[in-house]
Coordinates of C-alpha atoms in Angstrom, one line a residue:
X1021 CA 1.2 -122.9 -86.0
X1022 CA 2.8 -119.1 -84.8
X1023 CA -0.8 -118.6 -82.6
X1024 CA -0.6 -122.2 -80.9
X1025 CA 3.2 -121.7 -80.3
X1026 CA 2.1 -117.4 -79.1
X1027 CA -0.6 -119.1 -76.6
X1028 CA 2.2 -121.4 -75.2
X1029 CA 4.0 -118.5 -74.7
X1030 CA 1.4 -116.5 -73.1
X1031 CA 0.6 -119.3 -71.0
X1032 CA 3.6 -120.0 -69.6
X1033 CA 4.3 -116.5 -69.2
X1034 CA 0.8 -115.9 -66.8
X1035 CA 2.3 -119.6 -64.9
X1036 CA 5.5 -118.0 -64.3
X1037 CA 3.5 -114.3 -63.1
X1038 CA 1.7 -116.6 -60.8
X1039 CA 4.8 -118.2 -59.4
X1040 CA 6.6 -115.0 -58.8
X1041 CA 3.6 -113.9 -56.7
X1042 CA 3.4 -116.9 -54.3
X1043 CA 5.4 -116.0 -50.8
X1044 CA 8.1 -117.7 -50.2
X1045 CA 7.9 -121.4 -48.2
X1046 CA 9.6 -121.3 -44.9
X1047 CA 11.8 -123.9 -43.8
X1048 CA 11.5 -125.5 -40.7
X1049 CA 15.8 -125.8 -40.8
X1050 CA 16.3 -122.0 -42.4
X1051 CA 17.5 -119.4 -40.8
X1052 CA 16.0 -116.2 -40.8
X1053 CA 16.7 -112.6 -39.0
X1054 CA 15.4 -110.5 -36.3
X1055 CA 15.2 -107.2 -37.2
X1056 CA 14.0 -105.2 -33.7
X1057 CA 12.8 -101.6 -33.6
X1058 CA 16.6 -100.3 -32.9
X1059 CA 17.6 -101.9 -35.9
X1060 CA 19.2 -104.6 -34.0
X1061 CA 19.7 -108.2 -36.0
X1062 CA 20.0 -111.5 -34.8
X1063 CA 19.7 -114.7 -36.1
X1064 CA 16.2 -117.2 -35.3
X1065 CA 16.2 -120.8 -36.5
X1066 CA 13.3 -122.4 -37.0
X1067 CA 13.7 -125.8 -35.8
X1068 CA 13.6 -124.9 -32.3
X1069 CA 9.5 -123.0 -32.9
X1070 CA 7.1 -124.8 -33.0
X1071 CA 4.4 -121.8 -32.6
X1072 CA 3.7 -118.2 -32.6
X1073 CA 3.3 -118.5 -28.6
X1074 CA 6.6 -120.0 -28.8
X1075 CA 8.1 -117.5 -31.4
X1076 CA 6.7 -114.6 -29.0
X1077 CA 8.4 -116.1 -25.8
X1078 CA 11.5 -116.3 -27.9
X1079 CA 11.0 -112.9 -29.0
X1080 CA 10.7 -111.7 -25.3
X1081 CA 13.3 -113.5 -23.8
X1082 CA 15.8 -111.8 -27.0
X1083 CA 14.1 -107.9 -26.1
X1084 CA 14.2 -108.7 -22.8
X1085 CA 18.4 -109.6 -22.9
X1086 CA 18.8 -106.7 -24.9
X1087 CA 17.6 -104.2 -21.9
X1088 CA 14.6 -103.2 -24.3
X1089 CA 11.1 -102.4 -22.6
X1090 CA 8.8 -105.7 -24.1
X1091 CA 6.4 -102.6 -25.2
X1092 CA 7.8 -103.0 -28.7
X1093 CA 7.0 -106.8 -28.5
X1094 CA 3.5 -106.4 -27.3
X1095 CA 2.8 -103.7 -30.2
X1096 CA 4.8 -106.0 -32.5
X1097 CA 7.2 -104.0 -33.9
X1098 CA 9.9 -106.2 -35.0
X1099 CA 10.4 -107.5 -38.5
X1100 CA 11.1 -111.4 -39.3
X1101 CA 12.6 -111.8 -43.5
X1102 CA 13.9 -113.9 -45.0
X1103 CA 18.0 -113.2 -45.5
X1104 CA 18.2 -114.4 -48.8
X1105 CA 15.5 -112.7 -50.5
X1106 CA 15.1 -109.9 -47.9
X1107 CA 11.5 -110.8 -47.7
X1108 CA 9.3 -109.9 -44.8
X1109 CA 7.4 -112.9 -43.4
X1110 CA 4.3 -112.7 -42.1
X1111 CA 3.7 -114.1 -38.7
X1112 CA 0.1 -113.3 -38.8
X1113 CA -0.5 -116.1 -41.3
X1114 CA -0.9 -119.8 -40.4

């Protein structure tokens, strides 16, 4: 009975290791910040992207505003987390 109750254990313990792996699912309704190379923040929902074109004409038109050379947006070097976790997302990823 203790080794069928330790495998339980173990399992559920390699299910939860898993879990706590997995990146985070985005929202299309959350919010999440724009971190730019100046260390500027701004907020970005979702809702209003509907692609990685659009998220990098949204992106320009917010470096462009802020007097910054688009440089930094062509090299990509900007961070998008997530602001509960602090979690970088990924944009590279489908």
């Amino acid at each position: 009975m203790n080794w069928q109750m330790f495998n339980v254990v173990m399992a559920v313990m390699a299910i939860h290791q898993i879990l706590s792996r997995l990146p985070p699912s985005i929202d299309g309704e959350q919010l999440v910040l724009l971190t730019d190379s100046f260390e500027g923040v701004s907020p970005l929902h979702l809702e209003f992207i509907q692609s990685r074109e659009c998220l990098m004409a949204v992106l320009r038109i917010h470096f462009e505003e802020a007097g910054v050379n688009t440089q930094k947006l062509d090299r990509e070097d900007f961070v998008v987390e997530e602001p509960s976790a602090r979690r970088r997302i990924d944009l590279t990823k489908d």
